[in-house]
Structures are given as structure tokens and as C-alpha cells.
């Protein structure tokens, strides 16, 4: 398991150092802001939603390695997915990081499975899910800033 943990660390640090889709698209038609006061993480999520499909998704923000890596990997995972698929993946991801998905197959989440280790650190769960909660607010058209507390 030690090797696996190191690999997880490596993937998270890589996305923290070089976040993917870290930009503000001009043609986004959905947007929401999120804030995690416990850690100080801030994130803005931008989506171009067309016919119920996430055509483009990007984020900007500042935060810890976990929150940035989670936002980065979320954008990679959800691009091209339908709103329904995005909602399903969010549920699975939340189950994973809160430890509810202990019996399910983490390979369904692809690279996002690296966040499984977060379940041992309740404070970090909020870091890992901030971008996802913010995305959900963006898709539902909410204008209020999402706060994890
Ligand atoms: Zn954080």
C-alpha cells in the first residue's frame, strides 16, 4: 500500500503544480464561486453547457494542493460528459472521499481514485469536494457563493 500512496501523492502534486484547464473561458454560460473557510481554498468554476453536455469546463482559484488538484482533475474528467453523468460521478467521488464507497470499485472513477486517501482526513474532504460542490451550483444556476461551512 505504501507504493500506492506515493503514487497518489505524485498525481495530486503534479496537478497542483500544473493545474489543467486553469483559465476563464470567454464563452462559459455557467459559473459559480466556492469557498472553504476551514482551509482558505477559493475556486471559480466555468462551464460551457450545450444541450445538457459539458462542452467546456475550467476553473480558477487559489488553495491547497488537494483543492487545486481536485478541481484540475474534475475538469479533465467531466469534459464531454452529460449533466446526468457529471452528477453521477460527483456522487461517486463524494462517496469515495467520505469513505462510503469502501466496497465499490474505485476504477470507475479513473484517476480520481487517487483521492481515496482523503477519507482519513475529515478536514481534507472539504478541500477535495469544494470544486465539485461549486460545479453543482454552477450547473443549477445558483448565484450564491458555495461555502463548505
Ligand atoms: Zn484545502
mmCIF file with all atom_site columns, C-alpha atoms and ligand atoms in Angstrom:
data_model
loop_
_atom_site.group_PDB
_atom_site.id
_atom_site.type_symbol
_atom_site.label_atom_id
_atom_site.label_alt_id
_atom_site.label_comp_id
_atom_site.label_asym_id
_atom_site.label_entity_id
_atom_site.label_seq_id
_atom_site.pdbx_PDB_ins_code
_atom_site.Cartn_x
_atom_site.Cartn_y
_atom_site.Cartn_z
_atom_site.occupancy
_atom_site.B_iso_or_equiv
_atom_site.pdbx_formal_charge
_atom_site.auth_seq_id
_atom_site.auth_comp_id
_atom_site.auth_asym_id
_atom_site.auth_atom_id
_atom_site.pdbx_PDB_model_num
ATOM   1   C  CA  . UNK A 1 1   ? 0.000   0.000  0.000   1.00 0.00 ? 1   UNK A CA  1
ATOM   2   C  CA  . UNK A 1 2   ? 2.931   2.334  0.616   1.00 0.00 ? 2   UNK A CA  1
ATOM   3   C  CA  . UNK A 1 3   ? 3.739   2.438  -3.092  1.00 0.00 ? 3   UNK A CA  1
ATOM   4   C  CA  . UNK A 1 4   ? 0.154   3.204  -3.952  1.00 0.00 ? 4   UNK A CA  1
ATOM   5   C  CA  . UNK A 1 5   ? 0.081   6.091  -1.505  1.00 0.00 ? 5   UNK A CA  1
ATOM   6   C  CA  . UNK A 1 6   ? 3.230   7.515  -3.026  1.00 0.00 ? 6   UNK A CA  1
ATOM   7   C  CA  . UNK A 1 7   ? 1.697   7.282  -6.468  1.00 0.00 ? 7   UNK A CA  1
ATOM   8   C  CA  . UNK A 1 8   ? -1.418  9.075  -5.226  1.00 0.00 ? 8   UNK A CA  1
ATOM   9   C  CA  . UNK A 1 9   ? 0.745   11.805 -3.739  1.00 0.00 ? 9   UNK A CA  1
ATOM   10  C  CA  . UNK A 1 10  ? 2.613   12.143 -7.002  1.00 0.00 ? 10  UNK A CA  1
ATOM   11  C  CA  . UNK A 1 11  ? -0.551  12.558 -9.095  1.00 0.00 ? 11  UNK A CA  1
ATOM   12  C  CA  . UNK A 1 12  ? -2.013  15.126 -6.703  1.00 0.00 ? 12  UNK A CA  1
ATOM   13  C  CA  . UNK A 1 13  ? 1.208   17.128 -6.552  1.00 0.00 ? 13  UNK A CA  1
ATOM   14  C  CA  . UNK A 1 14  ? 1.501   17.075 -10.329 1.00 0.00 ? 14  UNK A CA  1
ATOM   15  C  CA  . UNK A 1 15  ? -1.988  18.561 -10.741 1.00 0.00 ? 15  UNK A CA  1
ATOM   16  C  CA  . UNK A 1 16  ? -1.219  21.099 -8.036  1.00 0.00 ? 16  UNK A CA  1
ATOM   17  C  CA  . UNK A 1 17  ? 1.941   22.242 -9.795  1.00 0.00 ? 17  UNK A CA  1
ATOM   18  C  CA  . UNK A 1 18  ? 0.479   22.179 -13.296 1.00 0.00 ? 18  UNK A CA  1
ATOM   19  C  CA  . UNK A 1 19  ? -3.304  22.533 -12.996 1.00 0.00 ? 19  UNK A CA  1
ATOM   20  C  CA  . UNK A 1 20  ? -5.207  21.543 -16.136 1.00 0.00 ? 20  UNK A CA  1
ATOM   21  C  CA  . UNK A 1 21  ? -7.928  23.797 -17.546 1.00 0.00 ? 21  UNK A CA  1
ATOM   22  C  CA  . UNK A 1 22  ? -6.939  26.623 -15.222 1.00 0.00 ? 22  UNK A CA  1
ATOM   23  C  CA  . UNK A 1 23  ? -8.430  29.516 -17.202 1.00 0.00 ? 23  UNK A CA  1
ATOM   24  C  CA  . UNK A 1 24  ? -11.568 31.576 -17.648 1.00 0.00 ? 24  UNK A CA  1
ATOM   25  C  CA  . UNK A 1 25  ? -13.326 30.679 -20.913 1.00 0.00 ? 25  UNK A CA  1
ATOM   26  C  CA  . UNK A 1 26  ? -14.975 33.607 -22.714 1.00 0.00 ? 26  UNK A CA  1
ATOM   27  C  CA  . UNK A 1 27  ? -17.936 31.521 -23.837 1.00 0.00 ? 27  UNK A CA  1
ATOM   28  C  CA  . UNK A 1 28  ? -18.853 29.950 -20.492 1.00 0.00 ? 28  UNK A CA  1
ATOM   29  C  CA  . UNK A 1 29  ? -22.594 30.093 -19.816 1.00 0.00 ? 29  UNK A CA  1
ATOM   30  C  CA  . UNK A 1 30  ? -22.462 28.699 -16.278 1.00 0.00 ? 30  UNK A CA  1
ATOM   31  C  CA  . UNK A 1 31  ? -20.334 29.939 -13.417 1.00 0.00 ? 31  UNK A CA  1
ATOM   32  C  CA  . UNK A 1 32  ? -20.155 29.703 -9.639  1.00 0.00 ? 32  UNK A CA  1
ATOM   33  C  CA  . UNK A 1 33  ? -17.714 30.566 -6.874  1.00 0.00 ? 33  UNK A CA  1
ATOM   34  C  CA  . UNK A 1 34  ? -16.807 28.376 -3.933  1.00 0.00 ? 34  UNK A CA  1
ATOM   35  C  CA  . UNK A 1 35  ? -15.021 28.994 -0.663  1.00 0.00 ? 35  UNK A CA  1
ATOM   36  C  CA  . UNK A 1 36  ? -13.754 26.652 2.021   1.00 0.00 ? 36  UNK A CA  1
ATOM   37  C  CA  . UNK A 1 37  ? -13.180 28.802 5.125   1.00 0.00 ? 37  UNK A CA  1
ATOM   38  C  CA  . UNK A 1 38  ? -11.593 25.938 7.064   1.00 0.00 ? 38  UNK A CA  1
ATOM   39  C  CA  . UNK A 1 39  ? -8.604  25.864 4.740   1.00 0.00 ? 39  UNK A CA  1
ATOM   40  C  CA  . UNK A 1 40  ? -8.926  29.143 2.804   1.00 0.00 ? 40  UNK A CA  1
ATOM   41  C  CA  . UNK A 1 41  ? -9.476  27.448 -0.563  1.00 0.00 ? 41  UNK A CA  1
ATOM   42  C  CA  . UNK A 1 42  ? -11.212 29.533 -3.218  1.00 0.00 ? 42  UNK A CA  1
ATOM   43  C  CA  . UNK A 1 43  ? -12.388 28.310 -6.578  1.00 0.00 ? 43  UNK A CA  1
ATOM   44  C  CA  . UNK A 1 44  ? -14.406 29.635 -9.502  1.00 0.00 ? 44  UNK A CA  1
ATOM   45  C  CA  . UNK A 1 45  ? -15.810 27.063 -11.910 1.00 0.00 ? 45  UNK A CA  1
ATOM   46  C  CA  . UNK A 1 46  ? -16.780 27.923 -15.505 1.00 0.00 ? 46  UNK A CA  1
ATOM   47  C  CA  . UNK A 1 47  ? -18.827 25.673 -17.747 1.00 0.00 ? 47  UNK A CA  1
ATOM   48  C  CA  . UNK A 1 48  ? -19.963 25.845 -21.346 1.00 0.00 ? 48  UNK A CA  1
ATOM   49  C  CA  . UNK A 1 49  ? -23.132 23.762 -21.249 1.00 0.00 ? 49  UNK A CA  1
ATOM   50  C  CA  . UNK A 1 50  ? -24.757 22.902 -24.589 1.00 0.00 ? 50  UNK A CA  1
ATOM   51  C  CA  . UNK A 1 51  ? -27.766 20.594 -24.946 1.00 0.00 ? 51  UNK A CA  1
ATOM   52  C  CA  . UNK A 1 52  ? -27.114 19.188 -21.488 1.00 0.00 ? 52  UNK A CA  1
ATOM   53  C  CA  . UNK A 1 53  ? -23.489 18.353 -22.276 1.00 0.00 ? 53  UNK A CA  1
ATOM   54  C  CA  . UNK A 1 54  ? -20.405 19.863 -20.657 1.00 0.00 ? 54  UNK A CA  1
ATOM   55  C  CA  . UNK A 1 55  ? -18.636 21.130 -23.788 1.00 0.00 ? 55  UNK A CA  1
ATOM   56  C  CA  . UNK A 1 56  ? -16.010 23.036 -21.852 1.00 0.00 ? 56  UNK A CA  1
ATOM   57  C  CA  . UNK A 1 57  ? -15.114 23.275 -18.189 1.00 0.00 ? 57  UNK A CA  1
ATOM   58  C  CA  . UNK A 1 58  ? -12.392 25.260 -16.487 1.00 0.00 ? 58  UNK A CA  1
ATOM   59  C  CA  . UNK A 1 59  ? -11.550 26.765 -13.134 1.00 0.00 ? 59  UNK A CA  1
ATOM   60  C  CA  . UNK A 1 60  ? -9.550  29.459 -11.433 1.00 0.00 ? 60  UNK A CA  1
ATOM   61  C  CA  . UNK A 1 61  ? -8.678  29.778 -7.804  1.00 0.00 ? 61  UNK A CA  1
ATOM   62  C  CA  . UNK A 1 62  ? -6.171  29.545 -5.055  1.00 0.00 ? 62  UNK A CA  1
ATOM   63  C  CA  . UNK A 1 63  ? -5.937  26.868 -2.454  1.00 0.00 ? 63  UNK A CA  1
ATOM   64  C  CA  . UNK A 1 64  ? -4.101  23.894 -1.065  1.00 0.00 ? 64  UNK A CA  1
ATOM   65  C  CA  . UNK A 1 65  ? -2.726  21.054 -3.174  1.00 0.00 ? 65  UNK A CA  1
ATOM   66  C  CA  . UNK A 1 66  ? -5.782  18.865 -2.590  1.00 0.00 ? 66  UNK A CA  1
ATOM   67  C  CA  . UNK A 1 67  ? -8.329  21.505 -3.633  1.00 0.00 ? 67  UNK A CA  1
ATOM   68  C  CA  . UNK A 1 68  ? -6.370  22.556 -6.724  1.00 0.00 ? 68  UNK A CA  1
ATOM   69  C  CA  . UNK A 1 69  ? -5.654  19.000 -7.833  1.00 0.00 ? 69  UNK A CA  1
ATOM   70  C  CA  . UNK A 1 70  ? -9.291  18.035 -7.310  1.00 0.00 ? 70  UNK A CA  1
ATOM   71  C  CA  . UNK A 1 71  ? -10.526 20.963 -9.426  1.00 0.00 ? 71  UNK A CA  1
ATOM   72  C  CA  . UNK A 1 72  ? -7.953  20.195 -12.109 1.00 0.00 ? 72  UNK A CA  1
ATOM   73  C  CA  . UNK A 1 73  ? -8.855  16.515 -12.302 1.00 0.00 ? 73  UNK A CA  1
ATOM   74  C  CA  . UNK A 1 74  ? -12.568 17.283 -12.149 1.00 0.00 ? 74  UNK A CA  1
ATOM   75  C  CA  . UNK A 1 75  ? -12.300 19.414 -15.299 1.00 0.00 ? 75  UNK A CA  1
ATOM   76  C  CA  . UNK A 1 76  ? -10.363 16.673 -17.094 1.00 0.00 ? 76  UNK A CA  1
ATOM   77  C  CA  . UNK A 1 77  ? -12.888 14.030 -16.077 1.00 0.00 ? 77  UNK A CA  1
ATOM   78  C  CA  . UNK A 1 78  ? -16.123 15.899 -16.833 1.00 0.00 ? 78  UNK A CA  1
ATOM   79  C  CA  . UNK A 1 79  ? -15.357 17.493 -20.179 1.00 0.00 ? 79  UNK A CA  1
ATOM   80  C  CA  . UNK A 1 80  ? -17.685 15.958 -22.770 1.00 0.00 ? 80  UNK A CA  1
ATOM   81  C  CA  . UNK A 1 81  ? -19.920 14.348 -20.128 1.00 0.00 ? 81  UNK A CA  1
ATOM   82  C  CA  . UNK A 1 82  ? -23.657 14.937 -19.843 1.00 0.00 ? 82  UNK A CA  1
ATOM   83  C  CA  . UNK A 1 83  ? -25.106 16.760 -16.853 1.00 0.00 ? 83  UNK A CA  1
ATOM   84  C  CA  . UNK A 1 84  ? -26.516 13.449 -15.587 1.00 0.00 ? 84  UNK A CA  1
ATOM   85  C  CA  . UNK A 1 85  ? -23.150 11.710 -15.911 1.00 0.00 ? 85  UNK A CA  1
ATOM   86  C  CA  . UNK A 1 86  ? -21.446 14.599 -14.130 1.00 0.00 ? 86  UNK A CA  1
ATOM   87  C  CA  . UNK A 1 87  ? -23.934 14.330 -11.259 1.00 0.00 ? 87  UNK A CA  1
ATOM   88  C  CA  . UNK A 1 88  ? -23.332 10.580 -11.012 1.00 0.00 ? 88  UNK A CA  1
ATOM   89  C  CA  . UNK A 1 89  ? -19.548 10.971 -10.970 1.00 0.00 ? 89  UNK A CA  1
ATOM   90  C  CA  . UNK A 1 90  ? -19.885 13.658 -8.295  1.00 0.00 ? 90  UNK A CA  1
ATOM   91  C  CA  . UNK A 1 91  ? -21.878 11.243 -6.124  1.00 0.00 ? 91  UNK A CA  1
ATOM   92  C  CA  . UNK A 1 92  ? -19.302 8.503  -6.571  1.00 0.00 ? 92  UNK A CA  1
ATOM   93  C  CA  . UNK A 1 93  ? -16.482 10.892 -5.826  1.00 0.00 ? 93  UNK A CA  1
ATOM   94  C  CA  . UNK A 1 94  ? -18.190 12.116 -2.683  1.00 0.00 ? 94  UNK A CA  1
ATOM   95  C  CA  . UNK A 1 95  ? -18.758 8.531  -1.554  1.00 0.00 ? 95  UNK A CA  1
ATOM   96  C  CA  . UNK A 1 96  ? -15.096 7.786  -2.210  1.00 0.00 ? 96  UNK A CA  1
ATOM   97  C  CA  . UNK A 1 97  ? -13.656 10.680 -0.195  1.00 0.00 ? 97  UNK A CA  1
ATOM   98  C  CA  . UNK A 1 98  ? -16.098 10.242 2.679   1.00 0.00 ? 98  UNK A CA  1
ATOM   99  C  CA  . UNK A 1 99  ? -15.371 6.515  2.841   1.00 0.00 ? 99  UNK A CA  1
ATOM   100 C  CA  . UNK A 1 100 ? -18.900 5.384  1.937   1.00 0.00 ? 100 UNK A CA  1
ATOM   101 C  CA  . UNK A 1 101 ? -17.710 3.636  -1.189  1.00 0.00 ? 101 UNK A CA  1
ATOM   102 C  CA  . UNK A 1 102 ? -15.400 1.207  0.565   1.00 0.00 ? 102 UNK A CA  1
ATOM   103 C  CA  . UNK A 1 103 ? -16.894 -1.752 -1.258  1.00 0.00 ? 103 UNK A CA  1
ATOM   104 C  CA  . UNK A 1 104 ? -17.349 -0.258 -4.701  1.00 0.00 ? 104 UNK A CA  1
ATOM   105 C  CA  . UNK A 1 105 ? -14.844 -0.420 -7.496  1.00 0.00 ? 105 UNK A CA  1
ATOM   106 C  CA  . UNK A 1 106 ? -12.713 2.736  -7.500  1.00 0.00 ? 106 UNK A CA  1
ATOM   107 C  CA  . UNK A 1 107 ? -11.629 2.122  -11.090 1.00 0.00 ? 107 UNK A CA  1
ATOM   108 C  CA  . UNK A 1 108 ? -14.978 3.562  -12.148 1.00 0.00 ? 108 UNK A CA  1
ATOM   109 C  CA  . UNK A 1 109 ? -13.624 6.935  -11.146 1.00 0.00 ? 109 UNK A CA  1
ATOM   110 C  CA  . UNK A 1 110 ? -10.434 6.544  -13.124 1.00 0.00 ? 110 UNK A CA  1
ATOM   111 C  CA  . UNK A 1 111 ? -7.690  8.854  -11.944 1.00 0.00 ? 111 UNK A CA  1
ATOM   112 C  CA  . UNK A 1 112 ? -9.989  10.410 -9.345  1.00 0.00 ? 112 UNK A CA  1
ATOM   113 C  CA  . UNK A 1 113 ? -9.432  7.263  -7.274  1.00 0.00 ? 113 UNK A CA  1
ATOM   114 C  CA  . UNK A 1 114 ? -6.209  8.875  -6.034  1.00 0.00 ? 114 UNK A CA  1
ATOM   115 C  CA  . UNK A 1 115 ? -8.370  10.896 -3.635  1.00 0.00 ? 115 UNK A CA  1
ATOM   116 C  CA  . UNK A 1 116 ? -9.376  7.771  -1.708  1.00 0.00 ? 116 UNK A CA  1
ATOM   117 C  CA  . UNK A 1 117 ? -6.727  8.570  0.923   1.00 0.00 ? 117 UNK A CA  1
ATOM   118 C  CA  . UNK A 1 118 ? -8.578  11.771 1.821   1.00 0.00 ? 118 UNK A CA  1
ATOM   119 C  CA  . UNK A 1 119 ? -11.181 9.813  3.778   1.00 0.00 ? 119 UNK A CA  1
ATOM   120 C  CA  . UNK A 1 120 ? -8.707  9.510  6.644   1.00 0.00 ? 120 UNK A CA  1
ATOM   121 C  CA  . UNK A 1 121 ? -8.556  13.301 6.961   1.00 0.00 ? 121 UNK A CA  1
ATOM   122 C  CA  . UNK A 1 122 ? -12.031 14.815 7.509   1.00 0.00 ? 122 UNK A CA  1
ATOM   123 C  CA  . UNK A 1 123 ? -10.702 18.373 7.117   1.00 0.00 ? 123 UNK A CA  1
ATOM   124 C  CA  . UNK A 1 124 ? -9.359  17.470 3.693   1.00 0.00 ? 124 UNK A CA  1
ATOM   125 C  CA  . UNK A 1 125 ? -12.688 16.104 2.494   1.00 0.00 ? 125 UNK A CA  1
ATOM   126 C  CA  . UNK A 1 126 ? -13.920 19.690 2.190   1.00 0.00 ? 126 UNK A CA  1
ATOM   127 C  CA  . UNK A 1 127 ? -10.841 20.625 0.185   1.00 0.00 ? 127 UNK A CA  1
ATOM   128 C  CA  . UNK A 1 128 ? -11.389 17.700 -2.179  1.00 0.00 ? 128 UNK A CA  1
ATOM   129 C  CA  . UNK A 1 129 ? -15.104 18.340 -2.737  1.00 0.00 ? 129 UNK A CA  1
ATOM   130 C  CA  . UNK A 1 130 ? -15.107 22.169 -2.933  1.00 0.00 ? 130 UNK A CA  1
ATOM   131 C  CA  . UNK A 1 131 ? -14.767 22.344 -6.728  1.00 0.00 ? 131 UNK A CA  1
ATOM   132 C  CA  . UNK A 1 132 ? -17.464 19.682 -7.114  1.00 0.00 ? 132 UNK A CA  1
ATOM   133 C  CA  . UNK A 1 133 ? -19.980 21.493 -4.932  1.00 0.00 ? 133 UNK A CA  1
ATOM   134 C  CA  . UNK A 1 134 ? -19.176 24.652 -6.849  1.00 0.00 ? 134 UNK A CA  1
ATOM   135 C  CA  . UNK A 1 135 ? -19.723 22.875 -10.142 1.00 0.00 ? 135 UNK A CA  1
ATOM   136 C  CA  . UNK A 1 136 ? -23.097 21.634 -8.971  1.00 0.00 ? 136 UNK A CA  1
ATOM   137 C  CA  . UNK A 1 137 ? -24.074 25.200 -8.064  1.00 0.00 ? 137 UNK A CA  1
ATOM   138 C  CA  . UNK A 1 138 ? -22.893 26.402 -11.473 1.00 0.00 ? 138 UNK A CA  1
ATOM   139 C  CA  . UNK A 1 139 ? -24.967 23.774 -13.298 1.00 0.00 ? 139 UNK A CA  1
ATOM   140 C  CA  . UNK A 1 140 ? -28.048 24.548 -11.231 1.00 0.00 ? 140 UNK A CA  1
ATOM   141 C  CA  . UNK A 1 141 ? -27.673 28.265 -11.966 1.00 0.00 ? 141 UNK A CA  1
ATOM   142 C  CA  . UNK A 1 142 ? -27.136 29.286 -8.337  1.00 0.00 ? 142 UNK A CA  1
ATOM   143 C  CA  . UNK A 1 143 ? -25.607 32.742 -7.908  1.00 0.00 ? 143 UNK A CA  1
ATOM   144 C  CA  . UNK A 1 144 ? -24.625 32.362 -4.297  1.00 0.00 ? 144 UNK A CA  1
ATOM   145 C  CA  . UNK A 1 145 ? -21.073 31.591 -3.286  1.00 0.00 ? 145 UNK A CA  1
ATOM   146 C  CA  . UNK A 1 146 ? -20.796 27.982 -2.181  1.00 0.00 ? 146 UNK A CA  1
ATOM   147 C  CA  . UNK A 1 147 ? -19.347 27.640 1.285   1.00 0.00 ? 147 UNK A CA  1
ATOM   148 C  CA  . UNK A 1 148 ? -18.345 24.312 2.752   1.00 0.00 ? 148 UNK A CA  1
ATOM   149 C  CA  . UNK A 1 149 ? -19.347 25.504 6.229   1.00 0.00 ? 149 UNK A CA  1
HETATM 150 ZN ZN1 . LIG B 2 .   ? -7.675  22.977 1.287   1.00 0.00 ? 1   LIG B ZN1 1
#
